[in-house]
XYZ file of C-alpha atoms in Angstrom:
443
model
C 94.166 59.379 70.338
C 93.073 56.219 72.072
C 89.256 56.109 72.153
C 88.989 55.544 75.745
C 91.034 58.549 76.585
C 89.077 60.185 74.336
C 85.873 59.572 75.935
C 87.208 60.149 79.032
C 88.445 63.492 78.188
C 84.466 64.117 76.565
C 83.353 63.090 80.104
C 85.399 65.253 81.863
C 84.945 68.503 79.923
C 80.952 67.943 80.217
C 81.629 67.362 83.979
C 83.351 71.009 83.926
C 80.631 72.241 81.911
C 78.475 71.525 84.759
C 80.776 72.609 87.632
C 80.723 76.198 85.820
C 77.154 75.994 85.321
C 76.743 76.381 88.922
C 79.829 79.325 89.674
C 82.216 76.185 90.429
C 84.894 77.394 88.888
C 87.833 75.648 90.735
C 86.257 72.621 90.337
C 85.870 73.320 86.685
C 89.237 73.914 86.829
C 90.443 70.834 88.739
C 88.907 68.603 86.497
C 90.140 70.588 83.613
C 94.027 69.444 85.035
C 92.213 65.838 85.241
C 91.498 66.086 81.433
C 94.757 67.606 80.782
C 96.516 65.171 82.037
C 95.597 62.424 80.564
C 97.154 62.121 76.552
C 98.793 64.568 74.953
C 96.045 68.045 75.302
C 95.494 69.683 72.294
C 95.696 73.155 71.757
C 91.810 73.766 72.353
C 92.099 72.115 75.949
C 95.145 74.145 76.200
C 93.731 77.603 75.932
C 90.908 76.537 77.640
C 92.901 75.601 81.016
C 94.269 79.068 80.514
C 91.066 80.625 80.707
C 90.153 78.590 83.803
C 93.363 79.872 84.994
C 92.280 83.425 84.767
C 89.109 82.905 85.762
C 90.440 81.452 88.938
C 93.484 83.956 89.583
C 95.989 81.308 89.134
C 97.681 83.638 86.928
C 101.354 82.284 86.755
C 99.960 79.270 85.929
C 98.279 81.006 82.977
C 101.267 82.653 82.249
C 102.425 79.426 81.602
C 100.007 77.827 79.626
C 99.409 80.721 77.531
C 103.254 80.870 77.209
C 102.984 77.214 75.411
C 100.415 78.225 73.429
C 101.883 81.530 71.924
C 105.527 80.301 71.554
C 103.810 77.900 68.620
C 101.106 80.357 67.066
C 102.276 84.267 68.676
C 99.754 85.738 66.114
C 96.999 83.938 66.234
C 94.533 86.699 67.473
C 92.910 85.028 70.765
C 96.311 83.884 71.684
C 98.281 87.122 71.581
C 95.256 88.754 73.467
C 95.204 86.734 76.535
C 98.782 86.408 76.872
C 99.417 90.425 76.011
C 96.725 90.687 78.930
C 98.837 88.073 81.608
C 101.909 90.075 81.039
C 99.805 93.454 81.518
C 98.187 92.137 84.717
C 101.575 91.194 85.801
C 103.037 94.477 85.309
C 105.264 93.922 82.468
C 104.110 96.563 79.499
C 106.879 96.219 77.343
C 106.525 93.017 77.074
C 102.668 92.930 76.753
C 103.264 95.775 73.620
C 105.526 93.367 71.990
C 102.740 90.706 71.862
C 99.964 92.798 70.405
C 102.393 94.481 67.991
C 103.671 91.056 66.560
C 100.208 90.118 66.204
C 98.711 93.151 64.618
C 101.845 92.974 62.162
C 99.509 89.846 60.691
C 95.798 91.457 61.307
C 96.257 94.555 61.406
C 92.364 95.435 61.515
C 91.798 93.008 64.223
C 89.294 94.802 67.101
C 90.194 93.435 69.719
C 93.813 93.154 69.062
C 93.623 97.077 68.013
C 91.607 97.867 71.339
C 94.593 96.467 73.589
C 96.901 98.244 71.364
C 95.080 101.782 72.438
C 96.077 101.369 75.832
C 99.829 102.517 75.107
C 101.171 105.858 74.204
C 102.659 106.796 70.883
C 100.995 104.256 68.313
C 101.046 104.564 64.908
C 99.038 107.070 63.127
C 97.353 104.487 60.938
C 96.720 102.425 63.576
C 95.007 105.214 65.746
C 92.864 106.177 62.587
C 91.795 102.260 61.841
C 90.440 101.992 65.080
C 88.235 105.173 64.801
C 87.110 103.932 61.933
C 86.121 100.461 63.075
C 84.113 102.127 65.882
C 82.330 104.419 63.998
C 81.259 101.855 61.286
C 77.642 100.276 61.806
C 78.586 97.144 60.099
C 81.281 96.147 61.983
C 80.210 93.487 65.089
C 78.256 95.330 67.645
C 80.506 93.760 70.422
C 83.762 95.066 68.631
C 82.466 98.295 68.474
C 82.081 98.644 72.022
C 85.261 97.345 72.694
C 86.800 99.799 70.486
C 85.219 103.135 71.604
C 85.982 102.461 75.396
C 89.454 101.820 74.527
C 89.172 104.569 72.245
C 88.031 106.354 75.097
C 90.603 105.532 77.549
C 93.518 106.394 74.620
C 92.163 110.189 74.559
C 91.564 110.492 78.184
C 95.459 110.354 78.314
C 95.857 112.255 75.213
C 93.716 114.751 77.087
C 91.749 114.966 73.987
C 88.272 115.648 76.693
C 85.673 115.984 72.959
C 86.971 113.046 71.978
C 87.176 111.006 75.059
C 83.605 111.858 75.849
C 82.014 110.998 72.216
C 83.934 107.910 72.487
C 82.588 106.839 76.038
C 78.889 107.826 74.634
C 79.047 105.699 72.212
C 80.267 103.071 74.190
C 77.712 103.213 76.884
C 75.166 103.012 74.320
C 76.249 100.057 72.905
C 75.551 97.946 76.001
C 73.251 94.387 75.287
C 72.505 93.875 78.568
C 71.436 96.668 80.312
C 71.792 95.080 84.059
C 70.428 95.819 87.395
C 69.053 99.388 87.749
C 69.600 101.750 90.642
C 66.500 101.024 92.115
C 67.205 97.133 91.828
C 70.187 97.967 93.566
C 68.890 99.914 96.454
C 66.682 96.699 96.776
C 69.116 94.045 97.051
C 71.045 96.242 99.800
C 67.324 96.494 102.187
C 67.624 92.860 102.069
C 70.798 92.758 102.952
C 70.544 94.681 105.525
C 67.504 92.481 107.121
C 69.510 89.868 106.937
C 72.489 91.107 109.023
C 69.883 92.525 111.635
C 68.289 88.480 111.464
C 71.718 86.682 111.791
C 74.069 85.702 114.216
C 78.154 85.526 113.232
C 79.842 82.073 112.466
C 82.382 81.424 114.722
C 85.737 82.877 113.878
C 88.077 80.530 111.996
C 91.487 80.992 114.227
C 93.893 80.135 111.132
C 92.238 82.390 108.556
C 93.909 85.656 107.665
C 92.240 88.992 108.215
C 90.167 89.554 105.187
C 90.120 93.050 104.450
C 87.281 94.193 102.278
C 87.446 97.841 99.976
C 84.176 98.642 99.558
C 84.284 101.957 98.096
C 83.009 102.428 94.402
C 84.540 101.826 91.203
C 86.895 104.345 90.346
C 87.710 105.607 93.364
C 91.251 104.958 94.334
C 91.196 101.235 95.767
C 93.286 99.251 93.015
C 96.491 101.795 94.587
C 94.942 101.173 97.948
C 95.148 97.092 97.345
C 98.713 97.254 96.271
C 100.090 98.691 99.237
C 98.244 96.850 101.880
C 99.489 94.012 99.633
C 103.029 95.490 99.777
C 104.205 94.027 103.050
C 105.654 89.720 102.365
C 102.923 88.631 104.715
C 99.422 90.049 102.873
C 98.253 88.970 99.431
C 95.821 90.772 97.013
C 92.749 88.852 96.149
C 92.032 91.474 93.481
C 88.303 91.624 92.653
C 87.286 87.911 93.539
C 84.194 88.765 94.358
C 83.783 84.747 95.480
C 80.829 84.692 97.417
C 78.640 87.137 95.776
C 76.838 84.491 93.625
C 75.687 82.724 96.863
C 74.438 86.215 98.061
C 72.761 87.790 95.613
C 70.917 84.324 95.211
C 69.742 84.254 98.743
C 69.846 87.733 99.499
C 65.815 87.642 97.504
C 64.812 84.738 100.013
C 62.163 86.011 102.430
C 63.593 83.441 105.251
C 66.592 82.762 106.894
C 66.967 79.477 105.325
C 69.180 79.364 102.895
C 71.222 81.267 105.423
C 70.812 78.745 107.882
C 71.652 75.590 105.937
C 74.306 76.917 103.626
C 76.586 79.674 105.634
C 78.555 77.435 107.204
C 79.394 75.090 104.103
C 80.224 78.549 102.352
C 82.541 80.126 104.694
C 84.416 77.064 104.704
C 84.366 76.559 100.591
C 85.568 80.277 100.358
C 88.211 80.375 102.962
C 89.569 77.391 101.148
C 89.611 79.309 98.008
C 91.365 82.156 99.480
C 93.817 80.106 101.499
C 94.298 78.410 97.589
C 95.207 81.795 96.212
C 97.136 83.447 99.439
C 98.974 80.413 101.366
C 99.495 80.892 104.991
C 99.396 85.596 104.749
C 98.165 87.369 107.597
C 95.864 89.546 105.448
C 94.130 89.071 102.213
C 92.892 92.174 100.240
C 89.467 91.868 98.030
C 88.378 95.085 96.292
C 85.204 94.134 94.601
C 82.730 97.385 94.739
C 79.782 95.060 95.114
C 80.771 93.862 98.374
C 79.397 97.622 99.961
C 75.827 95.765 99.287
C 76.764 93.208 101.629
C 79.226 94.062 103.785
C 77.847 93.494 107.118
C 76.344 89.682 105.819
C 80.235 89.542 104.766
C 81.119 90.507 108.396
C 78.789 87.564 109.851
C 80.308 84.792 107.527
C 84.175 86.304 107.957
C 84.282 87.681 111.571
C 87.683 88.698 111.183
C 87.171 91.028 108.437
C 87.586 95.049 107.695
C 86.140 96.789 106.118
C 87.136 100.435 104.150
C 85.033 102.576 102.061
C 88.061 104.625 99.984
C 87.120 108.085 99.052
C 87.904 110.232 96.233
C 86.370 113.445 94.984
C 83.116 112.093 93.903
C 83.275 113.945 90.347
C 86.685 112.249 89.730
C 84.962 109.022 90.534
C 81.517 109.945 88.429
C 83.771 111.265 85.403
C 85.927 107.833 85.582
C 83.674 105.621 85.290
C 81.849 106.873 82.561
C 84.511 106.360 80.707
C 84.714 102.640 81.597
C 83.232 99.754 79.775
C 82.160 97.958 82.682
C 80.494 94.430 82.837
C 76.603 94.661 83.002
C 76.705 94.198 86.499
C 77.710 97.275 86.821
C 73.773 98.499 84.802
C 74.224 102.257 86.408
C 77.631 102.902 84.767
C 75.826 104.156 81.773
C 74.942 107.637 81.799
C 75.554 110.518 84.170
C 72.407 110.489 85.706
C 72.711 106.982 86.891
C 75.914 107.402 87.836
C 75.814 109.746 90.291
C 72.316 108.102 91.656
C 74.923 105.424 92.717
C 76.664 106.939 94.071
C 74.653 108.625 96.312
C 72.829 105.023 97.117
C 76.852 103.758 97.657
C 77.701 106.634 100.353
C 74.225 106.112 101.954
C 74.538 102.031 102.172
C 77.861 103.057 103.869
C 76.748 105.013 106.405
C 73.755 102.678 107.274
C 75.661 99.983 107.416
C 77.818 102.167 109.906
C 74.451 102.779 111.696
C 73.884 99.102 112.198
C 76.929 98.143 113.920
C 79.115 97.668 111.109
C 82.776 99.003 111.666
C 83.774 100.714 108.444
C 87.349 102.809 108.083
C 86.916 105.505 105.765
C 89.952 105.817 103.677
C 90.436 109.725 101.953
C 92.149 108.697 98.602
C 93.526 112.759 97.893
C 94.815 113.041 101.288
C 96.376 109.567 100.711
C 98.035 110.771 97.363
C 99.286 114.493 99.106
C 100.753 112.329 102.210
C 100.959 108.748 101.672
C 103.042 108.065 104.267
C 101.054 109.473 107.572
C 97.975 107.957 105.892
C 99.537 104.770 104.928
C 101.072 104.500 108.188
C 98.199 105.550 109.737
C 95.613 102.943 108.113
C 98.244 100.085 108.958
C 98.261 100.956 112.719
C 94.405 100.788 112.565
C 94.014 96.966 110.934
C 96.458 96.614 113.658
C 100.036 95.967 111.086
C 102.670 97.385 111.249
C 103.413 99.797 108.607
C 107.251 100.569 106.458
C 107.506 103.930 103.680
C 108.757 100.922 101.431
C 105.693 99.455 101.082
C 104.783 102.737 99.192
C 107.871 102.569 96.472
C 106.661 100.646 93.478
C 108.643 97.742 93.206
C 107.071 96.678 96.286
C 103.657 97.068 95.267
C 103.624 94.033 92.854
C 100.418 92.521 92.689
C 98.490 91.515 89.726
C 96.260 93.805 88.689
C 93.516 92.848 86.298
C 91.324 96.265 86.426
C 91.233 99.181 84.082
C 94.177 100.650 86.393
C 96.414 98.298 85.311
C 99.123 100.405 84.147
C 98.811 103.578 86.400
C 98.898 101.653 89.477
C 102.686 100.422 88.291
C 103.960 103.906 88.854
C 104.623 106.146 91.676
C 102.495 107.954 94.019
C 101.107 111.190 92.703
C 98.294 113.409 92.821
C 98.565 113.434 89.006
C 95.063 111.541 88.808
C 93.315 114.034 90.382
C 90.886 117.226 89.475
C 89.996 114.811 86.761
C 86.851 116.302 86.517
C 87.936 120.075 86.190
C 88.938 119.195 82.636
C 85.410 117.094 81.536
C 82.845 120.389 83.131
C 81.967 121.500 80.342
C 81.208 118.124 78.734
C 78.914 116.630 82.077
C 76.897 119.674 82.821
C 75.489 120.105 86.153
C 75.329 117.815 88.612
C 72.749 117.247 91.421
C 73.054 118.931 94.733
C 72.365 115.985 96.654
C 75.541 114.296 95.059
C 77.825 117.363 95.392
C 77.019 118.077 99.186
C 79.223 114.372 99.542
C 81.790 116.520 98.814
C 81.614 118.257 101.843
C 80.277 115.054 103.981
């Protein structure tokens, strides 16, 4: 390679080094292209534009790249994994099993190959056995044993296999690093959240942005099925969990002024409506479903006038027993035992309701009575945003957004209530729960 591309390609790289540094990354990514095209990009810049592609929800794109990348090396480990993972978000499993078998063909006792495996039926025997053993063994990587045991989880769960599920989410949540914000941290950050929406006045309403609708209910609860139908219709798009602006919040959300408020709203609802135009062209509606936005929905409401906001609903033991079997990011610090679970829950219904209290329009969304009748209570939620609503958008060849969550497959079927009453079969396994968290039930 010349050695003034190559230098330029050094600068460029550090350049997006920076850019991510500081959460930038679509301008990571743009300078990424920049670097890319310029010479012939190797196979690390390669990959690396993939990742940026993912990062950013440009996933066809990725699909592309990564398609390069594993049509020369489809079993090199890192390879397989992110393009098994495209295809999954994208809906095609056979496909994504393909990938992971032709790459476990070569490494066989590969972690993280082995922990995308678990997330299809019928797998080999020896396969099945490996990764138990992997999981359970103290020398292997601490990271790959967490990997393992929440996939191992997840495998079981479907296997209905409730011992086994549950020993392998245990040890999973106590193999965390980080352990992340507490409950208390959490309830916190929401307070000042809230002073800030009382202290605030809304931007004015940008007339060519789409209606952003935002699903703040908790993890686990029914919104990833809830996304792809109000994504359904030609006209919306599914932001899945983008999550864009809660860098900038959770930053400034700790300020004891108005200031950073003051001099940097404006600049941000601009930046982000960019980045959501970016992702969802000219639609009518865009669809985020990131939980953490229930912390600061009504700031979200004064940046994004045109928003809505629903809290979806599901029996709040379904939702407690789900996402303890999750490996979550550390974000997400109260996912970790039961306890803490179901304090967060609590704090999440009571954040709703207050922000209800302050002004804040919030459509609650009933995920079993959406499941038993999806079409009065699809139909129903359309008329409310104010869209008009078709039974097609229910069928599941309409509901083809990418989903990069932990309901990647389920979501690709039909509507059922077969995902309920989760918890009936785990009981025995929780133990009691507190009062104050079952009379929700009721709420």
């Amino acid at each position: 390679m010349d050695a003034s591309i190559e230098s330029t390609k050094r600068a460029l790289a550090m350049q997006a080094k920076e850019r991510m540094a500081v959460g930038d990354s679509i301008g990571a990514l743009e300078l990424k292209m920049k670097s890319i095209s310029i010479g012939r990009p190797s196979p690390g810049e390669l990959y690396e534009l993939g990742r940026l592609q993912v990062l950013t929800m440009r996933y066809d794109d990725a699909r592309k790249t990564f398609g390069i990348l594993h049509g020369a090396a489809p079993t090199v480990p890192e390879i397989a994994i992110e393009t098994g993972r495209l295809a999954k978000i994208g809906g095609d499993m056979d496909s994504a099993r393909a990938i992971f078998d032709q790459a476990l063909a070569k490494h066989p006792q590969h972690p993280p190959l082995l922990a995308e495996s678990l997330s299809f039926d019928d797998l080999p025997a020896d396969r099945l056995s490996t990764a138990e053993a992997l999981a359970a063994d103290s020398s292997v990587a601490f990271e790959h044993r967490h990997l393992l045991a929440f996939a191992l989880a997840g495998f079981f769960d479907k296997a209905k296999d409730v011992q086994k599920a549950w020993h392998f989410a245990t040890l999973g949540n106590s193999l965390y690093k980080d352990n992340g914000p507490s409950v208390p941290q959490v309830a916190s950050e929401i307070e000042s959240a809230l002073r800030l929406f009382e202290a605030t006045a809304p931007l004015p309403i940008d007339e060519d942005a789409p209606q952003t609708v935002y699903l703040i209910g908790p993890p686990r609860s029914g919104g990833t099925l809830l996304q792809t139908v109000l994504a359904a219709p030609d006209h919306h798009a599914s932001l899945g969990e983008r999550g864009a602006l809660l860098p900038w919040l959770m930053d400034g959300i700790h300020s004891s002024s108005t200031q950073f408020w003051e001099t940097g709203a404006a600049a941000i609802q601009q930046a982000d409506m960019k980045g959501i135009k970016g992702l969802a062209g000219d639609s009518k509606m865009v669809i985020d479903k990131t939980p953490h936005h229930a912390h600061f929905a009504g700031v979200l409401s004064k940046i994004h006038p045109q928003s809505a906001f629903i809290d979806q609903r599901r029996d709040i033991r379904d939702t407690l027993v789900s996402i303890y079997l999750q490996a979550f990011k550390p974000i997400f610090g109260y996912s970790r035992n039961v306890q803490s679970i179901a304090d967060y829950l609590l704090l999440q219904r009571q954040t709703v309701e207050r922000w209800k209290e302050a002004g804040l329009p919030v459509i609650i969304h009933d995920h079993e009575a959406f499941v038993r009748t999806p079409n009065d209570i699809g139909k129903g939620l359309f008329t409310e945003l104010g869209h008009e609503w078709n039974d097609a958008y229910l069928a599941k060849d309409r509901r083809v957004a990418d989903v990069r969550n932990f309901s990647t497959s389920s979501v690709r079927t039909n509507i059922s209530a077969e995902y309920t009453n989760k918890w009936s079969h785990y009981q025995d396994v929780v133990g009691d729960l507190p009062d104050e968290l079952l009379r929700l039930l009721t709420a």
